[in-house]
Amino acid sequence: MPDRKPRPPRFSTLRYAVDGRIARITLNRPERLNAISDAMPREIRAAVEAANADERVHVIVLAGAGKAFCAGYDLKAYAEGDKTNVYTQALPWDPTLDYKFMKKNTEDFMSLWRSYKPTIARVHGYAAAGGSDIATCCDFIVMEDKARIGYMPVRVWGCPTPAMWVYRLGAMRAKRMMLTGDLIDGRTAFEWGLATDVAPLEELDAAVERLAQRIAGVPKNQLMMMKLVINQAVDAMGLEQTQMFATIFDGITRHSPEGLWFKAYAEKFGFPAAVEWRDSGRPIPEPGPGRVGEDFMTPPAKGARSQWSRDVTGKRVKAVSAKDKKKAKGAKKRA
């Protein structure tokens, strides 16, 4: 069969390229740590569809530009305001509207899982919250040893709608993740069987390339048949029903008394302060029915922000400082 080279669609949130037998999708919002915008889920799906339609492609590698794979949904504006009532509707709310919106995102992410061609997530920095949704929908995850993955909003204001944790980790470790909101590093993810391989950042590309090239040597029809067999077993375990419940519960978490408290706190003190409380391990306020937590508005400490957010910010500051020092050194030599 002759090679077909379809023209890929244009993207605003990612880059797409084909390199030999490998399609490379790169999330490209580095200034926001590749946080998920309204357009990104649709564009991920369109890129996967383009790779599946391309006869040259045998395997798809998904990565993130800049300092992290993906920091989750870009929720700052929605938590602090959400004037369009996308994530938190005016009360009384309509669960079906929320379900339709979030299920579409889930289906877009699941295009990675249902892709006829195998998918590999190259995770560095963070695959946090919605970023972990994207990573766990891929067939394989290759992680930087110091990278972190997890879904912090299970503590308040969220539920992972693809619900892949139990299928990737088993019940006990899935509960360990979903009942704490903790993040685990790449080494732990590898030990638990979530990551296929783990490597230091400087060796991560080589680790991804080894796996991609090994898969790329297999005929496309063999890859498709083997993947369909395995996916069918997961489907038979109730994946679709699990995702239905998770998507419904995700909407409930944003309209529960606790969810409304979280949003009110973010509106009053800012999203970084709200996630600092959420991720700190302190008890989450439980206002009770009919209340939004007016009694739980203790002002945050100055500069409060989530620990994982500080980690990434620190890496960026350190990287920028090192770059500036290098430039300064070069300028001194030229002088």
Short mmCIF file of C-alpha atoms in Angstrom, two decimals, residues 21-318:
data_model
loop_
_atom_site.label_atom_id
_atom_site.label_comp_id
_atom_site.label_asym_id
_atom_site.label_seq_id
_atom_site.Cartn_x
_atom_site.Cartn_y
_atom_site.Cartn_z
CA ARG A 21 6.72 5.72 11.77
CA ILE A 22 6.14 7.88 14.86
CA ALA A 23 3.52 10.62 15.21
CA ARG A 24 4.53 13.18 17.81
CA ILE A 25 1.90 15.26 19.63
CA THR A 26 3.29 17.99 21.89
CA LEU A 27 1.01 19.95 24.23
CA ASN A 28 2.09 23.51 23.60
CA ARG A 29 0.95 25.93 26.29
CA PRO A 30 4.26 26.07 28.22
CA GLU A 31 3.50 29.48 29.73
CA ARG A 32 0.59 27.76 31.59
CA LEU A 33 2.46 24.46 32.16
CA ASN A 34 0.30 23.04 29.33
CA ALA A 35 -2.86 23.47 31.40
CA ILE A 36 -5.99 22.21 29.65
CA SER A 37 -7.95 24.94 27.88
CA ASP A 38 -11.39 24.55 26.29
CA ALA A 39 -9.79 23.77 22.92
CA MET A 40 -7.14 21.27 24.02
CA PRO A 41 -9.25 18.08 24.47
CA ARG A 42 -10.77 18.50 20.97
CA GLU A 43 -7.34 19.12 19.47
CA ILE A 44 -5.84 16.05 21.15
CA ARG A 45 -8.60 13.97 19.59
CA ALA A 46 -8.10 15.58 16.18
CA ALA A 47 -4.36 14.87 16.34
CA VAL A 48 -4.96 11.23 17.31
CA GLU A 49 -7.42 10.89 14.43
CA ALA A 50 -4.87 12.40 12.05
CA ALA A 51 -2.26 9.87 13.20
CA ASN A 52 -4.71 7.00 12.81
CA ALA A 53 -5.53 8.12 9.27
CA ASP A 54 -1.85 8.34 8.29
CA GLU A 55 -0.56 5.07 6.81
CA ARG A 56 3.01 6.00 7.74
CA VAL A 57 2.29 6.05 11.47
CA HIS A 58 2.66 2.99 13.70
CA VAL A 59 2.87 4.60 17.14
CA ILE A 60 1.96 7.95 18.76
CA VAL A 61 4.11 9.77 21.35
CA LEU A 62 2.40 12.47 23.45
CA ALA A 63 4.62 14.95 25.32
CA GLY A 64 4.46 18.43 26.84
CA ALA A 65 6.50 21.51 25.94
CA GLY A 66 8.37 23.43 28.62
CA LYS A 67 8.68 22.47 32.29
CA ALA A 68 5.82 19.95 32.66
CA PHE A 69 3.71 17.44 30.78
CA CYS A 70 0.39 18.98 31.88
CA ALA A 71 -0.63 20.80 35.07
CA GLY A 72 -4.33 19.90 34.75
CA TYR A 73 -7.32 22.02 33.80
CA ASP A 74 -6.68 25.75 33.54
CA LEU A 75 -9.18 26.41 36.33
CA LYS A 76 -7.94 29.67 37.81
CA ALA A 77 -10.49 31.79 35.95
CA TYR A 78 -13.33 29.34 36.52
CA ALA A 79 -12.68 28.91 40.24
CA GLU A 80 -12.28 32.63 40.86
CA GLY A 81 -15.20 33.73 38.70
CA ASP A 82 -16.68 31.38 36.10
CA LYS A 83 -19.02 34.08 34.83
CA THR A 84 -20.27 31.73 32.13
CA ASN A 85 -21.14 29.06 34.74
CA VAL A 86 -19.26 26.35 32.87
CA TYR A 87 -17.83 24.46 35.86
CA THR A 88 -20.20 25.69 38.56
CA GLN A 89 -23.76 26.44 37.49
CA ALA A 90 -26.14 28.78 39.23
CA LEU A 91 -28.28 26.86 41.70
CA PRO A 92 -30.40 24.84 41.27
CA TRP A 93 -28.06 23.16 38.82
CA ASP A 94 -28.78 20.76 35.96
CA PRO A 95 -26.54 17.66 36.26
CA THR A 96 -27.18 16.64 32.65
CA LEU A 97 -25.66 19.84 31.28
CA ASP A 98 -22.53 19.29 33.35
CA TYR A 99 -22.44 15.63 32.31
CA LYS A 100 -22.59 16.42 28.59
CA PHE A 101 -19.78 18.96 28.88
CA MET A 102 -17.40 16.78 30.90
CA LYS A 103 -18.24 13.52 29.09
CA LYS A 104 -17.18 15.13 25.84
CA ASN A 105 -13.79 15.94 27.36
CA THR A 106 -13.53 12.37 28.65
CA GLU A 107 -14.28 10.97 25.20
CA ASP A 108 -11.65 13.28 23.69
CA PHE A 109 -9.01 12.03 26.15
CA MET A 110 -10.14 8.44 25.60
CA SER A 111 -9.29 8.80 21.91
CA LEU A 112 -5.76 8.03 23.12
CA TRP A 113 -6.93 4.76 24.68
CA ARG A 114 -9.15 3.79 21.73
CA SER A 115 -6.61 4.80 19.10
CA TYR A 116 -5.90 1.89 16.77
CA LYS A 117 -2.25 2.84 17.05
CA PRO A 118 -0.46 2.54 20.42
CA THR A 119 0.04 5.71 22.45
CA ILE A 120 2.94 6.63 24.75
CA ALA A 121 2.84 9.50 27.27
CA ARG A 122 6.25 11.09 27.91
CA VAL A 123 5.80 12.59 31.39
CA HIS A 124 8.20 15.11 32.89
CA GLY A 125 7.63 17.69 35.61
CA TYR A 126 3.99 17.03 36.40
CA ALA A 127 0.98 15.13 35.09
CA ALA A 128 -1.35 16.68 37.64
CA ALA A 129 -5.16 16.49 37.95
CA GLY A 130 -6.52 16.65 34.37
CA GLY A 131 -2.96 16.08 33.16
CA SER A 132 -3.05 12.67 34.84
CA ASP A 133 -6.33 12.01 32.99
CA ILE A 134 -4.50 12.49 29.70
CA ALA A 135 -1.50 10.39 30.73
CA THR A 136 -3.53 7.47 32.11
CA CYS A 137 -5.59 7.34 28.90
CA CYS A 138 -2.41 6.50 26.99
CA ASP A 139 -1.37 2.86 26.57
CA PHE A 140 2.06 3.48 28.10
CA ILE A 141 3.54 6.08 30.46
CA VAL A 142 7.28 6.71 30.46
CA MET A 143 8.16 9.04 33.35
CA GLU A 144 10.99 11.20 34.54
CA ASP A 145 12.12 9.77 37.88
CA LYS A 146 11.39 13.04 39.71
CA ALA A 147 8.15 13.81 37.86
CA ARG A 148 4.89 13.68 39.82
CA ILE A 149 1.52 12.26 38.86
CA GLY A 150 -1.81 12.30 40.71
CA TYR A 151 -5.23 13.91 41.00
CA MET A 152 -5.29 16.43 43.87
CA PRO A 153 -8.91 17.63 43.27
CA VAL A 154 -10.23 14.32 44.67
CA ARG A 155 -9.88 16.16 48.01
CA VAL A 156 -12.49 18.72 46.93
CA TRP A 157 -14.03 20.06 43.66
CA GLY A 158 -13.23 17.13 41.39
CA CYS A 159 -13.34 13.47 40.36
CA PRO A 160 -11.20 12.04 37.52
CA THR A 161 -13.78 11.42 34.79
CA PRO A 162 -11.79 8.85 32.73
CA ALA A 163 -11.55 6.85 35.99
CA MET A 164 -8.52 4.94 34.76
CA TRP A 165 -6.77 4.64 38.14
CA VAL A 166 -8.39 1.37 39.21
CA TYR A 167 -7.68 -0.22 35.82
CA ARG A 168 -4.06 0.90 35.89
CA LEU A 169 -3.24 0.25 39.56
CA GLY A 170 -5.83 -2.14 41.02
CA ALA A 171 -8.32 -1.32 43.75
CA MET A 172 -6.02 -0.81 46.75
CA ARG A 173 -3.51 1.53 45.11
CA ALA A 174 -6.28 3.35 43.24
CA LYS A 175 -7.87 4.05 46.64
CA ARG A 176 -4.49 5.19 47.93
CA MET A 177 -4.44 7.80 45.18
CA MET A 178 -8.12 8.80 45.12
CA LEU A 179 -8.73 8.96 48.87
CA THR A 180 -5.75 11.22 49.56
CA GLY A 181 -5.13 13.35 46.48
CA ASP A 182 -1.41 12.64 46.88
CA LEU A 183 1.08 12.75 44.03
CA ILE A 184 3.61 9.97 43.44
CA ASP A 185 6.97 10.33 41.72
CA GLY A 186 8.16 8.48 38.65
CA ARG A 187 10.06 5.82 40.58
CA THR A 188 6.99 4.96 42.65
CA ALA A 189 4.82 4.95 39.52
CA PHE A 190 7.23 2.47 37.95
CA GLU A 191 7.29 0.26 41.06
CA TRP A 192 3.48 0.26 41.15
CA GLY A 193 3.20 -0.66 37.47
CA LEU A 194 1.68 2.66 36.39
CA ALA A 195 4.77 3.70 34.43
CA THR A 196 6.25 1.37 31.82
CA ASP A 197 9.71 2.85 32.29
CA VAL A 198 11.40 5.56 34.36
CA ALA A 199 14.52 7.60 33.69
CA PRO A 200 16.29 10.80 34.77
CA LEU A 201 15.18 13.81 32.74
CA GLU A 202 18.34 13.81 30.61
CA GLU A 203 17.67 10.17 29.62
CA LEU A 204 13.89 10.39 29.27
CA ASP A 205 13.81 10.99 25.50
CA ALA A 206 16.03 7.98 24.93
CA ALA A 207 13.76 5.77 27.06
CA VAL A 208 10.68 6.95 25.14
CA GLU A 209 12.44 6.44 21.82
CA ARG A 210 13.46 2.87 22.66
CA LEU A 211 9.85 1.88 23.37
CA ALA A 212 8.44 3.79 20.40
CA GLN A 213 10.94 2.29 17.95
CA ARG A 214 10.35 -1.23 19.34
CA ILE A 215 6.59 -0.87 18.74
CA ALA A 216 7.08 0.87 15.38
CA GLY A 217 8.68 -2.25 13.92
CA VAL A 218 5.44 -4.24 14.30
CA PRO A 219 2.91 -4.19 11.41
CA LYS A 220 0.01 -1.79 11.94
CA ASN A 221 -2.60 -4.51 11.60
CA GLN A 222 -0.91 -6.60 14.31
CA LEU A 223 -0.75 -3.60 16.64
CA MET A 224 -4.42 -2.84 16.05
CA MET A 225 -5.59 -6.41 16.66
CA MET A 226 -3.52 -6.90 19.82
CA LYS A 227 -4.67 -3.59 21.26
CA LEU A 228 -8.34 -4.33 20.51
CA VAL A 229 -8.06 -7.68 22.32
CA ILE A 230 -6.65 -6.06 25.47
CA ASN A 231 -9.02 -3.09 25.42
CA GLN A 232 -11.99 -5.41 25.08
CA ALA A 233 -10.99 -7.10 28.34
CA VAL A 234 -10.89 -3.71 30.11
CA ASP A 235 -14.25 -2.75 28.59
CA ALA A 236 -15.73 -6.00 29.91
CA MET A 237 -14.61 -4.96 33.40
CA GLY A 238 -17.08 -2.08 33.27
CA LEU A 239 -14.99 0.87 32.10
CA GLU A 240 -17.90 2.73 30.44
CA GLN A 241 -20.15 2.41 33.52
CA THR A 242 -17.29 3.52 35.78
CA GLN A 243 -16.73 6.61 33.64
CA MET A 244 -20.43 7.42 33.71
CA PHE A 245 -20.45 7.43 37.52
CA ALA A 246 -17.16 9.35 37.69
CA THR A 247 -18.45 12.05 35.33
CA ILE A 248 -21.69 12.45 37.30
CA PHE A 249 -19.77 12.60 40.58
CA ASP A 250 -17.35 15.15 39.12
CA GLY A 251 -20.29 17.50 38.57
CA ILE A 252 -21.61 16.85 42.06
CA THR A 253 -18.24 17.67 43.63
CA ARG A 254 -18.38 21.15 42.12
CA HIS A 255 -21.94 21.79 43.37
CA SER A 256 -21.75 20.16 46.83
CA PRO A 257 -21.46 22.36 49.96
CA GLU A 258 -17.73 21.61 50.03
CA GLY A 259 -17.33 22.41 46.33
CA LEU A 260 -19.19 25.69 46.70
CA TRP A 261 -17.01 26.56 49.72
CA PHE A 262 -13.88 25.91 47.63
CA LYS A 263 -15.11 28.17 44.85
CA ALA A 264 -16.15 30.91 47.32
CA TYR A 265 -12.70 30.72 48.97
CA ALA A 266 -11.00 31.00 45.56
CA GLU A 267 -13.17 33.99 44.68
CA LYS A 268 -12.31 35.73 47.94
CA PHE A 269 -8.60 34.90 48.30
CA GLY A 270 -7.54 33.65 44.86
CA PHE A 271 -7.16 30.20 43.32
CA PRO A 272 -3.53 29.65 44.55
CA ALA A 273 -4.69 30.11 48.17
CA ALA A 274 -7.62 27.72 47.66
CA VAL A 275 -5.44 24.95 46.21
CA GLU A 276 -2.86 25.50 48.98
CA TRP A 277 -5.58 24.61 51.52
CA ARG A 278 -6.79 21.73 49.33
CA ASP A 279 -3.33 20.20 48.93
CA SER A 280 -1.90 20.96 52.38
CA GLY A 281 -3.50 18.00 54.13
CA ARG A 282 -5.55 20.22 56.46
CA PRO A 283 -9.16 19.06 56.90
CA ILE A 284 -11.45 20.28 54.13
CA PRO A 285 -14.39 22.26 55.58
CA GLU A 286 -17.77 20.48 55.53
CA PRO A 287 -20.37 23.28 55.70
CA GLY A 288 -23.38 20.97 55.52
CA PRO A 289 -26.52 21.20 53.34
CA GLY A 290 -27.77 24.66 52.46
CA ARG A 291 -24.50 26.42 53.31
CA VAL A 292 -21.45 27.44 51.31
CA GLY A 293 -18.95 27.73 54.16
CA GLU A 294 -19.14 31.36 55.27
CA ASP A 295 -17.64 30.26 58.62
CA PHE A 296 -14.57 28.71 56.94
CA MET A 297 -12.94 31.77 55.39
CA THR A 298 -9.72 32.04 57.40
CA PRO A 299 -7.39 34.29 55.38
CA PRO A 300 -4.41 32.46 53.87
CA ALA A 301 -0.79 33.14 54.63
CA LYS A 302 0.86 35.64 52.30
CA GLY A 303 1.89 34.01 49.03
CA ALA A 304 0.04 30.76 49.81
CA ARG A 305 0.04 28.29 46.93
CA SER A 306 0.06 24.51 46.49
CA GLN A 307 3.31 22.71 47.28
CA TRP A 308 3.42 21.10 43.84
CA SER A 309 2.86 24.52 42.27
CA ARG A 310 5.77 25.94 44.27
CA ASP A 311 7.94 23.04 43.10
CA VAL A 312 7.28 23.77 39.43
CA THR A 313 7.65 27.52 39.93
CA GLY A 314 10.96 26.89 41.68
CA LYS A 315 12.21 24.79 38.80
CA ARG A 316 11.25 27.51 36.33
CA VAL A 317 12.93 30.24 38.40
CA LYS A 318 16.06 28.12 38.78
#
